[in-house]
Each structure stands twice: as C-alpha cells, then as structure tokens.
mmCIF file of C-alpha atoms in Angstrom:
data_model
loop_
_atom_site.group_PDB
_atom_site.id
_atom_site.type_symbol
_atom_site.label_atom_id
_atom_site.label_comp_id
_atom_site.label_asym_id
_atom_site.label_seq_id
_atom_site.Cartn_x
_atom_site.Cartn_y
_atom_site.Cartn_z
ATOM 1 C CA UNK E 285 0.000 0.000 0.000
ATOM 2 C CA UNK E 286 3.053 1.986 0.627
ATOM 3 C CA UNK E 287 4.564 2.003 -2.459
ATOM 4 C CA UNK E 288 1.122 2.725 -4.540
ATOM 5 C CA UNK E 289 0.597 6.317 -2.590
ATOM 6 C CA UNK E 290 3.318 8.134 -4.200
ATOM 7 C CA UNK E 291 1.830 6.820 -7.555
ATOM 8 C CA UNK E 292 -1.934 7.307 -6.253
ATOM 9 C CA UNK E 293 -0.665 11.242 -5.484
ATOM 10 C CA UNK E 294 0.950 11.570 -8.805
ATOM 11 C CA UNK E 295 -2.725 10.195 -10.522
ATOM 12 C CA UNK E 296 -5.129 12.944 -8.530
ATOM 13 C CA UNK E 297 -4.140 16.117 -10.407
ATOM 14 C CA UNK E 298 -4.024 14.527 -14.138
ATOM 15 C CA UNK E 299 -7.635 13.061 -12.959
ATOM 16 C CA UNK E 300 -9.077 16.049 -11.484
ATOM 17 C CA UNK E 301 -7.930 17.887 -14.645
ATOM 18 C CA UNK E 302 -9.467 15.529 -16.865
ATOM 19 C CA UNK E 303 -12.432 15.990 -15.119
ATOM 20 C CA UNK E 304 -12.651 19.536 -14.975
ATOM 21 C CA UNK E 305 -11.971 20.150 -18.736
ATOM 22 C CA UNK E 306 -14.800 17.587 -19.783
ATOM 23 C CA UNK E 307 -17.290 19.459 -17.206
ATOM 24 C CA UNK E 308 -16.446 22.499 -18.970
ATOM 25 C CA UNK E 309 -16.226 21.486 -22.538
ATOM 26 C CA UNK E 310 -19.716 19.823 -21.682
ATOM 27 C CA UNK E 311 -21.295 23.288 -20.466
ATOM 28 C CA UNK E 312 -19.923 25.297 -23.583
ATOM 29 C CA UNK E 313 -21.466 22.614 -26.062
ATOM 30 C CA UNK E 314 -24.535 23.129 -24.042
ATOM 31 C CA UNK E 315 -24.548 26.959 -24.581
ATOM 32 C CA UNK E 316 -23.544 26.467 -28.178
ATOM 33 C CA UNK E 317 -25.977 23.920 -28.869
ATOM 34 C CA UNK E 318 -28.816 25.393 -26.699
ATOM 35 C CA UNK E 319 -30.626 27.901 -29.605
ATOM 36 C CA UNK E 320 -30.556 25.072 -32.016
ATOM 37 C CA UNK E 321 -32.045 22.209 -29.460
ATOM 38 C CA UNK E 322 -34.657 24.619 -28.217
ATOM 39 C CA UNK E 323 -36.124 25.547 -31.554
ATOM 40 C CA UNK E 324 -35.606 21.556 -32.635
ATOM 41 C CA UNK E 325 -37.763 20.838 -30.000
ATOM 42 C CA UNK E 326 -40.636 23.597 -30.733
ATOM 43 C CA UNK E 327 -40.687 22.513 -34.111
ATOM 44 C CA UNK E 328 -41.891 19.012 -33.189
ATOM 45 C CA UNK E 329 -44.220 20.472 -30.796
ATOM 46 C CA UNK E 330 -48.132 20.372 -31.394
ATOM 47 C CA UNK E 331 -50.126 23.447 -30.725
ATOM 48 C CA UNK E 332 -51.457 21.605 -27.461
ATOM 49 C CA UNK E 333 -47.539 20.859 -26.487
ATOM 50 C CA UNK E 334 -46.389 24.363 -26.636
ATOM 51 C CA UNK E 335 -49.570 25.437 -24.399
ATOM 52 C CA UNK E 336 -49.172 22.519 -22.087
ATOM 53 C CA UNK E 337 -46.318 23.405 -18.823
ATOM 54 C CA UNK E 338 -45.533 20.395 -18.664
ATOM 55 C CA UNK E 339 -43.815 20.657 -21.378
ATOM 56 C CA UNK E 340 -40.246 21.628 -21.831
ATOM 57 C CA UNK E 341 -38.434 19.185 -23.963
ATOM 58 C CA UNK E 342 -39.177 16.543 -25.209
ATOM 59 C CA UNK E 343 -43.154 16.805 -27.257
ATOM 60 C CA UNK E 344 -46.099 15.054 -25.850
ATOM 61 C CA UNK E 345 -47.338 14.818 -29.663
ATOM 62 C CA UNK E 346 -44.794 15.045 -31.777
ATOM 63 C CA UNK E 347 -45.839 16.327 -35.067
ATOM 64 C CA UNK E 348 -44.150 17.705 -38.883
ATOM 65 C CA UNK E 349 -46.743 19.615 -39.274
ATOM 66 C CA UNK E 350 -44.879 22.531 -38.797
ATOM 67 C CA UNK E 351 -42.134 21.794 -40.981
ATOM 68 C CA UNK E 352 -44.772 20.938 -43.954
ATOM 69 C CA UNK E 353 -46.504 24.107 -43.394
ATOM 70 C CA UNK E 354 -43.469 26.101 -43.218
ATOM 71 C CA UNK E 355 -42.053 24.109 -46.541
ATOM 72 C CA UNK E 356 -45.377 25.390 -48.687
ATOM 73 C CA UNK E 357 -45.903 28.516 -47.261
ATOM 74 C CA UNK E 358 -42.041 29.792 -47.554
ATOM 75 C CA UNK E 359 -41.703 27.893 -50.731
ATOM 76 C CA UNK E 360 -38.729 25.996 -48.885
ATOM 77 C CA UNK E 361 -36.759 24.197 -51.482
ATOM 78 C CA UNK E 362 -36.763 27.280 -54.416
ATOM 79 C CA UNK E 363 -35.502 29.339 -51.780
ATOM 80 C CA UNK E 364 -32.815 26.979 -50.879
ATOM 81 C CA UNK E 365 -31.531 26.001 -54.511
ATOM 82 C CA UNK E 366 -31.371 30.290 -55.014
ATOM 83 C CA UNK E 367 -29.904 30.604 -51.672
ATOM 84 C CA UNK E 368 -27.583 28.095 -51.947
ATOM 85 C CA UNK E 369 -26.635 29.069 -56.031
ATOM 86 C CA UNK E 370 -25.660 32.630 -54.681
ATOM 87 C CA UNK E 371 -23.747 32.083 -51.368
ATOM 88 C CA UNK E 372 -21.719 29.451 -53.572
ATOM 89 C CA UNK E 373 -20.839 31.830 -56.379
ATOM 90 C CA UNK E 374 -20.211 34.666 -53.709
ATOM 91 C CA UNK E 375 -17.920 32.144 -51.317
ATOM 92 C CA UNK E 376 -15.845 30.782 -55.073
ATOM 93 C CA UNK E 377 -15.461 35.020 -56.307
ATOM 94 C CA UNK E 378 -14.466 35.630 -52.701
ATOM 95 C CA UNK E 379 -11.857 32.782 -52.048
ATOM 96 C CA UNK E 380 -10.158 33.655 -55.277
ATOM 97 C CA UNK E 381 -10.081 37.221 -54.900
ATOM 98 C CA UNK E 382 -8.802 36.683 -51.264
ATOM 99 C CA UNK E 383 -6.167 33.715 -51.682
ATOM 100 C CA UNK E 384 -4.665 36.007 -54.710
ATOM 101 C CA UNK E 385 -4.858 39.297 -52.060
ATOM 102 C CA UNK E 386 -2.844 36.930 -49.246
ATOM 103 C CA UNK E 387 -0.714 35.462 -51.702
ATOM 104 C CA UNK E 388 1.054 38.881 -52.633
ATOM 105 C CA UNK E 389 0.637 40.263 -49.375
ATOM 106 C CA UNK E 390 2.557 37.310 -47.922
ATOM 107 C CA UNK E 391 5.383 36.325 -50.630
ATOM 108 C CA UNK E 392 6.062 39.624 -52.652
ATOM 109 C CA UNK E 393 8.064 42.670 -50.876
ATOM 110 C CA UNK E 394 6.852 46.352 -52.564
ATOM 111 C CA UNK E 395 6.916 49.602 -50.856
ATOM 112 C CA UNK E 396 3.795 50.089 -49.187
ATOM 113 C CA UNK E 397 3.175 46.273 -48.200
ATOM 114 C CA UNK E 398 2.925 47.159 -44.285
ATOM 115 C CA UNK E 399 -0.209 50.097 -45.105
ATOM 116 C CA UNK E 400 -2.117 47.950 -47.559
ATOM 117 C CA UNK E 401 -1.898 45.217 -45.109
ATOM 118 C CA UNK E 402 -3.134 47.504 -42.145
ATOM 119 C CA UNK E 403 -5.623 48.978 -44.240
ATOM 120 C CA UNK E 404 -6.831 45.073 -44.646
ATOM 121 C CA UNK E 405 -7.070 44.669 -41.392
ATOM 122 C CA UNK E 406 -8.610 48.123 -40.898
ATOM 123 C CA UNK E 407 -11.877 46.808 -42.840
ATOM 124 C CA UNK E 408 -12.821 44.563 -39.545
ATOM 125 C CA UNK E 409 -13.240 47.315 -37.098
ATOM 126 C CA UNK E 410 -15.027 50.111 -39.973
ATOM 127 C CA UNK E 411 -18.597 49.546 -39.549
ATOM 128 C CA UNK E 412 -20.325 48.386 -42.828
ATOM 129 C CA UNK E 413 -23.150 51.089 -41.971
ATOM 130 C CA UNK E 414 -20.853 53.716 -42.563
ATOM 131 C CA UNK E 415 -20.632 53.163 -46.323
ATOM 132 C CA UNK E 416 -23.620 51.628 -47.089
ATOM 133 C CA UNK E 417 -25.737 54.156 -48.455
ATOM 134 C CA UNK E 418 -22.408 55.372 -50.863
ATOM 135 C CA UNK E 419 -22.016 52.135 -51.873
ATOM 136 C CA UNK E 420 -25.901 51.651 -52.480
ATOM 137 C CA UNK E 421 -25.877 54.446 -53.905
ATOM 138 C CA UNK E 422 -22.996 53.521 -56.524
ATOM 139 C CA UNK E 423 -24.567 50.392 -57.063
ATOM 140 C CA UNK E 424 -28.222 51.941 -58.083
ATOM 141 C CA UNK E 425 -26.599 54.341 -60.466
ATOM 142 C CA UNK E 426 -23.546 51.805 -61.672
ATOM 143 C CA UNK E 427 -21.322 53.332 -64.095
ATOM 144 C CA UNK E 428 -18.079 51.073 -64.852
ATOM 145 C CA UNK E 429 -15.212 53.681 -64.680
ATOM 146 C CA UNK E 430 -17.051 56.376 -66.048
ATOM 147 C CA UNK E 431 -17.057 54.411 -69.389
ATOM 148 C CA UNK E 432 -20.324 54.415 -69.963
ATOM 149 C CA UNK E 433 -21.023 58.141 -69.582
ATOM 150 C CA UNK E 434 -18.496 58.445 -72.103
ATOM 151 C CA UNK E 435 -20.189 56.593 -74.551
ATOM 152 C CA UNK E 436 -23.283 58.403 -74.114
ATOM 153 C CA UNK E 437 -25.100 55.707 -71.855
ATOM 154 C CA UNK E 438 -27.279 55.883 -69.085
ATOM 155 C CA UNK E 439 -26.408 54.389 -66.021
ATOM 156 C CA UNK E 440 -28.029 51.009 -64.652
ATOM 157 C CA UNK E 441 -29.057 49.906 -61.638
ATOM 158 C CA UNK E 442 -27.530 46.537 -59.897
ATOM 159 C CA UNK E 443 -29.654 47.042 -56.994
ATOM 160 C CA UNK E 444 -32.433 43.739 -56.857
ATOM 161 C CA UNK E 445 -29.827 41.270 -58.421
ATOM 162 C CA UNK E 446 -26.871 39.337 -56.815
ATOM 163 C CA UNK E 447 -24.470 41.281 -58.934
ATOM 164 C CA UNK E 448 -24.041 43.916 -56.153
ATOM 165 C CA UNK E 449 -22.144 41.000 -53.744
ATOM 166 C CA UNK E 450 -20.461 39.587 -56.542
ATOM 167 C CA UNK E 451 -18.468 42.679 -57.605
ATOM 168 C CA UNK E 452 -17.699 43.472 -53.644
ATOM 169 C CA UNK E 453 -15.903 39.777 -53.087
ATOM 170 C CA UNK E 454 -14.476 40.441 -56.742
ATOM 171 C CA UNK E 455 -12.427 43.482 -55.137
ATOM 172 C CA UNK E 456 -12.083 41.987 -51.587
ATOM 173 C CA UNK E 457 -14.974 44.310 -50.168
ATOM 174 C CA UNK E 458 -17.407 41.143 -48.879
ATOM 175 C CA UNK E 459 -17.880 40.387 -45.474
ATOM 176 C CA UNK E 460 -14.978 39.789 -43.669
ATOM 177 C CA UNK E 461 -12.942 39.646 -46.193
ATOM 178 C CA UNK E 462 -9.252 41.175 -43.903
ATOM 179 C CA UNK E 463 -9.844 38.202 -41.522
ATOM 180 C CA UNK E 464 -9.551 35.406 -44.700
ATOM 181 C CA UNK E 465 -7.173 37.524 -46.086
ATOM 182 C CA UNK E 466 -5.262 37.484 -42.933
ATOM 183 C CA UNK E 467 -5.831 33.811 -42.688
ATOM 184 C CA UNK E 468 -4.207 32.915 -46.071
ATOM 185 C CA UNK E 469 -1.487 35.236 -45.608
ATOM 186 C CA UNK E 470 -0.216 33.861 -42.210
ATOM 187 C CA UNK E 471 -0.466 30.573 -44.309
ATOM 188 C CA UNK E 472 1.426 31.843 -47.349
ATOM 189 C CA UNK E 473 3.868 33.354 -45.080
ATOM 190 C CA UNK E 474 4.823 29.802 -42.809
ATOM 191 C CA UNK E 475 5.698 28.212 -46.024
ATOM 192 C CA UNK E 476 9.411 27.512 -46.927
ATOM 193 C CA UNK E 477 10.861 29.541 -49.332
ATOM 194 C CA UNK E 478 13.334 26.604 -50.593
ATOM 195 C CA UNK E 479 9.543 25.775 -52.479
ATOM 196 C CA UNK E 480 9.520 28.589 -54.634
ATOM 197 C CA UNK E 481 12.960 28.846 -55.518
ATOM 198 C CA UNK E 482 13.188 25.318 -56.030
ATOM 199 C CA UNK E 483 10.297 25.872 -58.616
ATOM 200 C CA UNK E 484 12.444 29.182 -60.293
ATOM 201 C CA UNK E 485 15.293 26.900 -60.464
ATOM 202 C CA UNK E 486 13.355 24.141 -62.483
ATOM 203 C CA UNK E 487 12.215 27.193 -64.834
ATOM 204 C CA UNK E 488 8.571 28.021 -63.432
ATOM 205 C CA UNK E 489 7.435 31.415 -63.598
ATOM 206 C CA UNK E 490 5.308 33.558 -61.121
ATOM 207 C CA UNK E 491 2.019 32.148 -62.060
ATOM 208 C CA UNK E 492 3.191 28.528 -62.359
ATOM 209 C CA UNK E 493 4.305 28.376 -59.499
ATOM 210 C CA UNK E 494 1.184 30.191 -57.633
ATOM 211 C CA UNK E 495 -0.704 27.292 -59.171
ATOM 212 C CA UNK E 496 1.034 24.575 -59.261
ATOM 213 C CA UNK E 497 3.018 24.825 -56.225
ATOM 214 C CA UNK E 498 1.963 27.117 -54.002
ATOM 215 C CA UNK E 499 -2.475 26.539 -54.002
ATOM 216 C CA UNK E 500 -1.605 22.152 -53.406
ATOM 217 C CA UNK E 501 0.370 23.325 -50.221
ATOM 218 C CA UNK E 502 -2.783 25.482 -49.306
ATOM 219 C CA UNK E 503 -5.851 23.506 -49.877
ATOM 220 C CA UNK E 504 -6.006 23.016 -46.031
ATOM 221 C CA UNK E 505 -6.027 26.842 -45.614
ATOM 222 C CA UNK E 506 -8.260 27.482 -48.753
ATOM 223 C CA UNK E 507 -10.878 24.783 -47.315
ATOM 224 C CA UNK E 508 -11.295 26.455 -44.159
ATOM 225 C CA UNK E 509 -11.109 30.197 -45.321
ATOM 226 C CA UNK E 510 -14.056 28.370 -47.757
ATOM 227 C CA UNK E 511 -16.066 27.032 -44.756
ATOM 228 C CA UNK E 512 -15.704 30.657 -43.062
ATOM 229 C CA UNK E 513 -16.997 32.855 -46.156
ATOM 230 C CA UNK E 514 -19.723 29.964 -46.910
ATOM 231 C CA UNK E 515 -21.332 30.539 -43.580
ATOM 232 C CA UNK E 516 -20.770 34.453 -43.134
ATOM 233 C CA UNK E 517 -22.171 34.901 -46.491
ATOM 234 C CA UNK E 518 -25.281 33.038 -46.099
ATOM 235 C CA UNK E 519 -26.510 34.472 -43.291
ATOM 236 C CA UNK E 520 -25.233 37.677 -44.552
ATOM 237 C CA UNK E 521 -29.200 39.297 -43.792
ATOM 238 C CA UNK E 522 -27.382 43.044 -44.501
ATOM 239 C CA UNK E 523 -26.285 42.795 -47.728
ATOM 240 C CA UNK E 524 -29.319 40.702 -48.847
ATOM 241 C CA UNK E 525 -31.832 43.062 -47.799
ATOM 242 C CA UNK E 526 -29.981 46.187 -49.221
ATOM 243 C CA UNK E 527 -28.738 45.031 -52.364
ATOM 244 C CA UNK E 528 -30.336 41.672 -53.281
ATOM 245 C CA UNK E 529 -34.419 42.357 -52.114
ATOM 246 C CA UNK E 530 -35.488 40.990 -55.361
ATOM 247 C CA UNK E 531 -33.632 37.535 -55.143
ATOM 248 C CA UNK E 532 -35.319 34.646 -53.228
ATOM 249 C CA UNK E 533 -32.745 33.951 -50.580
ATOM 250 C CA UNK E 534 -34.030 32.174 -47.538
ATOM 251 C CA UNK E 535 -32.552 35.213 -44.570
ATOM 252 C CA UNK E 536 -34.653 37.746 -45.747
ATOM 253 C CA UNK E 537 -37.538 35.289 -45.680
ATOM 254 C CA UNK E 538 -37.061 34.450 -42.483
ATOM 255 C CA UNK E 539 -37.285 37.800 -41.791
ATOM 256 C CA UNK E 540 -40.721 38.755 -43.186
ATOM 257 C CA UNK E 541 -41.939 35.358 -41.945
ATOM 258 C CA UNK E 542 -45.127 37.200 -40.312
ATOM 259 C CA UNK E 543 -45.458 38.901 -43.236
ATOM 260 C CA UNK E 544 -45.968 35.670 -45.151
ATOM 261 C CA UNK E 545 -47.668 34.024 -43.142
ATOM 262 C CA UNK E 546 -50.295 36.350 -42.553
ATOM 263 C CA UNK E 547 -50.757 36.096 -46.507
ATOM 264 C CA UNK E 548 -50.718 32.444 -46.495
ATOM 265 C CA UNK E 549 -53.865 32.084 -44.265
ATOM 266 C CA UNK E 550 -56.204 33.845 -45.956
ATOM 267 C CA UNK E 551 -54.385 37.368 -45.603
ATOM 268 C CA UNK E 552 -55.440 37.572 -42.044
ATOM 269 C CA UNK E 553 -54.316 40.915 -40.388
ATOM 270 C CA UNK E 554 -52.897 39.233 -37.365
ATOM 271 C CA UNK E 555 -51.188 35.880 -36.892
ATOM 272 C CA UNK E 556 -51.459 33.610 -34.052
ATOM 273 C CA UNK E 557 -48.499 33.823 -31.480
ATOM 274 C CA UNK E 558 -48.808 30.301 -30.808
ATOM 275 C CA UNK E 559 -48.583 29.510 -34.591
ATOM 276 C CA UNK E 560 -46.066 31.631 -35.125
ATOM 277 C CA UNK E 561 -43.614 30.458 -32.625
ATOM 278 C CA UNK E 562 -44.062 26.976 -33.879
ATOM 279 C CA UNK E 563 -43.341 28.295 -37.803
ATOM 280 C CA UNK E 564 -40.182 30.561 -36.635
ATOM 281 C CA UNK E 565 -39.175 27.114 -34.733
ATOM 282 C CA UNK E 566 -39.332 25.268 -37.809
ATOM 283 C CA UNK E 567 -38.311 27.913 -39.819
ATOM 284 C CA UNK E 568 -34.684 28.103 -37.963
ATOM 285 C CA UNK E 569 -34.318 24.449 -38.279
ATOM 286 C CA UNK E 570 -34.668 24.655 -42.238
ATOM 287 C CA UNK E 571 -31.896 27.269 -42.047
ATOM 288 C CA UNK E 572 -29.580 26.189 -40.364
ATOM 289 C CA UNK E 573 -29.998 22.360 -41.199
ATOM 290 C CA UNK E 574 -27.731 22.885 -44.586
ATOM 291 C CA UNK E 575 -24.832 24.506 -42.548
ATOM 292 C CA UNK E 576 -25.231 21.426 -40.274
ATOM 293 C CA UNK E 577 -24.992 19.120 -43.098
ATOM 294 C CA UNK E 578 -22.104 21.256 -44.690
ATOM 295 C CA UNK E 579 -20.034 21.084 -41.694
ATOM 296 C CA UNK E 580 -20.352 17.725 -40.945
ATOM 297 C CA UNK E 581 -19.203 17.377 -44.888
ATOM 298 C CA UNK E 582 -16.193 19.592 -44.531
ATOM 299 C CA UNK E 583 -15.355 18.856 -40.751
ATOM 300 C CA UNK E 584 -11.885 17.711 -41.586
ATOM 301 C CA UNK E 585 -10.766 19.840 -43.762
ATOM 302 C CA UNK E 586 -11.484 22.641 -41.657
ATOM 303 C CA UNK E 587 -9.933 21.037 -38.604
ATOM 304 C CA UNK E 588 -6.912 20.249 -40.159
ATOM 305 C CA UNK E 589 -6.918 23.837 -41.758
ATOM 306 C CA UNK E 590 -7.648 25.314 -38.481
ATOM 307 C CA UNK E 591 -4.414 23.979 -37.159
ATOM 308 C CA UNK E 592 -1.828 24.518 -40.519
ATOM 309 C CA UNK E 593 -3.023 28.156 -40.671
ATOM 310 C CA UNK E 594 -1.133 29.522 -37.239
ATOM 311 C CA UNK E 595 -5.112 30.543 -35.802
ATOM 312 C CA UNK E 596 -3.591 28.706 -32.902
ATOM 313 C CA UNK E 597 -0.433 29.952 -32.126
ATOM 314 C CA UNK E 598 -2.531 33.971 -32.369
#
C-alpha cells in the first residue's frame, strides 16, 4: 500500500484535470448547442404541447406539421436552390479574390506592403453602416469607370440582383474579407521559401508556381477560409436586404416570416403567437440544417486547416 501512494498522489491532479476540462467542454457545447435544441424541439411540438407546462423538452405529440406548413408557405426548397446558387458563387469570387490578395501580401516585398496590409485589417473594425448608403448608392446608379457616360449611356441599376455581392468579393470588399485575407497570408507566409525557388530553379514562372506549387500546399487553408466565407455569407441578412431584395434567398424570408404568413392564411391581419412560434421554430431548423450538413461534410478539412493556418499559435 506503501509504495502505490506516491503513484496514487501523482494520478489525482491529471484526474481532477481531466475531469474539470470535460465538465467544462460539456457546459460550452450546451450553450452552443442550446438555440438550435430549443427551436428543434418547438418545431416538433403540437399546438397543445407548446400550451401545455408540462412541457419543456421533449413533445407530448410530436408532429411535422410545422415543418410541412413552413415548406409550402415559404416555398422551402426554391428558396434553398437560389440561396444556396448565390452564397456558392459569392464564397468561389471571394476565395479567389482573397487567396490572390494573401498570396502577394505574404510572398512579394513592394513599398507600401505594411499600409495595404493595415488597411486590410482596418476593414474589420469600420462599420459596414458607414458606407452603405455610398455604396448603395454607386450600385443603383452603376457606371463602370465612367465608361459608360463616355459613350453616351445611361447608367443602370444593380440594386435587386446578386451582382451587387459579386463585384464586392471580386475586389475583396465582402464580409470579412481582412480576416480570410489574414488567414491565407499567415499561411502563405509559414511556407518555406526553398519551395519557390526550387520551382524558379526548375524554370517556373510567377504564375506557375502560384498554381502549381503554391495553391496544393494550401488547400487546407483554402478549405477552411471556404467554410468561413460559406457561412458568413449566407446568413449575410445586410447585404441581402440592401442590395439583393429581389432575389429569393431564404434570410430575408425568415425575416418577413409574419409577413408571409399572414398572406398564407387567408391574408389575415394578425397571426397567431402560438402559430407563429411553432413556424419561426421550424423555420430556424430549415436554415440552419444545410450549414449542419455542410459542416459535418467539410469537418476535416477545416480542422486540419484550423491547425496549418497559425489561428492557434494567435
């Protein structure tokens, strides 16, 4: 008995720190997870669960009706195919414009490097508010240069399309575009220069090496800058409602989900709280269940990105 205390002792902390760190790993999932596994559960309520006390959880009578009368009424699945066609073409513009932004940033020295770096960084803290009506504004009367006036034609309005979000991620204005800039760059920058000069040696130029060398190295990076913009850009509720109010994309749905409802039964003036609780419920789910299922998809990547990147070490 003796000669297991000193081993006993040695066991306690490690064990008590084990402990610890799953007790609070297990109360931050909870918080995370808690918004999504409330509104999962009011979805599946009935109309008599959700008046019931008794209920808190788990559903007395569980029930899709919800989700089926959320699925007509929202017209679910052509919302999701435009919703998911635009944040895809928005996340591909964006992770090119970005990885080619990083890319000189990190591996090219030019006067001026430091300031257009800081200015990058810069974009996170400026409020988007405080150019949005400009940029509205240049987007409702869009003339290309100037070029247009000069060849005697009228200017034409972008606002109502998708365009609008397309030419910001084309010119590294989207959302959040300094943090995956900064991202890429601090994975451009831990690569080996022996790479690229190995690749002048065997005759490549700048551009054959960028692709052929450089992008394989940074597919971990690129995958999780992807995940990043993917999300941020579809539940990017802002820029859809200011520049994109004519295109079916499921945020701004959401958001005038009284609206539509009201119209889908009967065009009755006021909607019943109890019904509308249960369709925001199921509503939510229907959002956010393709991010689930995208996640899950790209899980590894983005782990393994997360940790090539230098997020970590931050």
């Amino acid at each position: 008995m003796k000669a297991q205390g000193p081993g006993l002792k040695r066991r306690m902390p490690a064990f008590i720190w084990k402990t610890f760190r799953l007790l609070f790993f297990i109360e931050i999932s909870y918080l995370i997870l808690y918004p999504f596994l409330s509104k999962l559960s009011t979805s599946l309520m009935s109309r008599t669960d959700i008046l019931d006390l008794t209920v808190q959880w788990i559903p007395k009578r569980p029930t899709l009706e919800n989700y089926r009368m959320v699925t007509v009424l929202l017209d679910y699945w052509e919302y999701l195919y435009s919703t998911v066609f635009v944040t895809l073409i928005t996340t591909l513009i964006q992770l090119a414009a970005c990885v080619l932004a990083a890319y000189g940033l990190a591996r090219f020295k030019f006067k001026g490097r430091g300031l257009l770096f800081f200015l990058v960084i810069f974009t996170l803290v400026v409020p988007p508010q405080t150019y949005a009506i400009s940029t509205y504004m240049e987007f409702r009367f869009f003339d290309l240069f100037g070029l247009g006036s000069l060849l005697g034609l009228e200017p034409v309005s972008l606002v109502g399309s998708p365009w609008p979000v397309y030419i910001m991620s084309m010119g590294c204005m989207g959302i959040k575009n300094g943090m995956l800039i900064f991202i890429l760059r601090q994975f451009f920058r831990n690569l080996p220069n022996e790479i690229e000069e190995a690749a002048f040696i065997d005759g490549a130029g700048i551009f054959r090496t960028f692709f052929h060398v450089m992008l394989p190295n940074a597919l971990n990076a690129i995958a999780t800058v992807f995940v990043f913009s993917f999300v941020w850009n579809w539940n990017n509720y802002e820029d859809a409602s200011l520049y994109m109010n004519n295109v079916k994309l499921m945020t701004t749905q959401m958001a005038n989900l009284t609206m539509v409802l009201s119209s889908g039964m009967g065009g009755a003036t006021v909607v019943d709280p109890t019904e509308l609780t249960l369709a925001m419920s199921a509503t939510g789910v229907l959002v956010m269940l393709p991010l689930i299922i995208f996640f899950i998809v790209a899980q590894r990547f983005f782990v393994e990105g997360i940790e090539r990147t230098g997020l970590t070490g931050m």
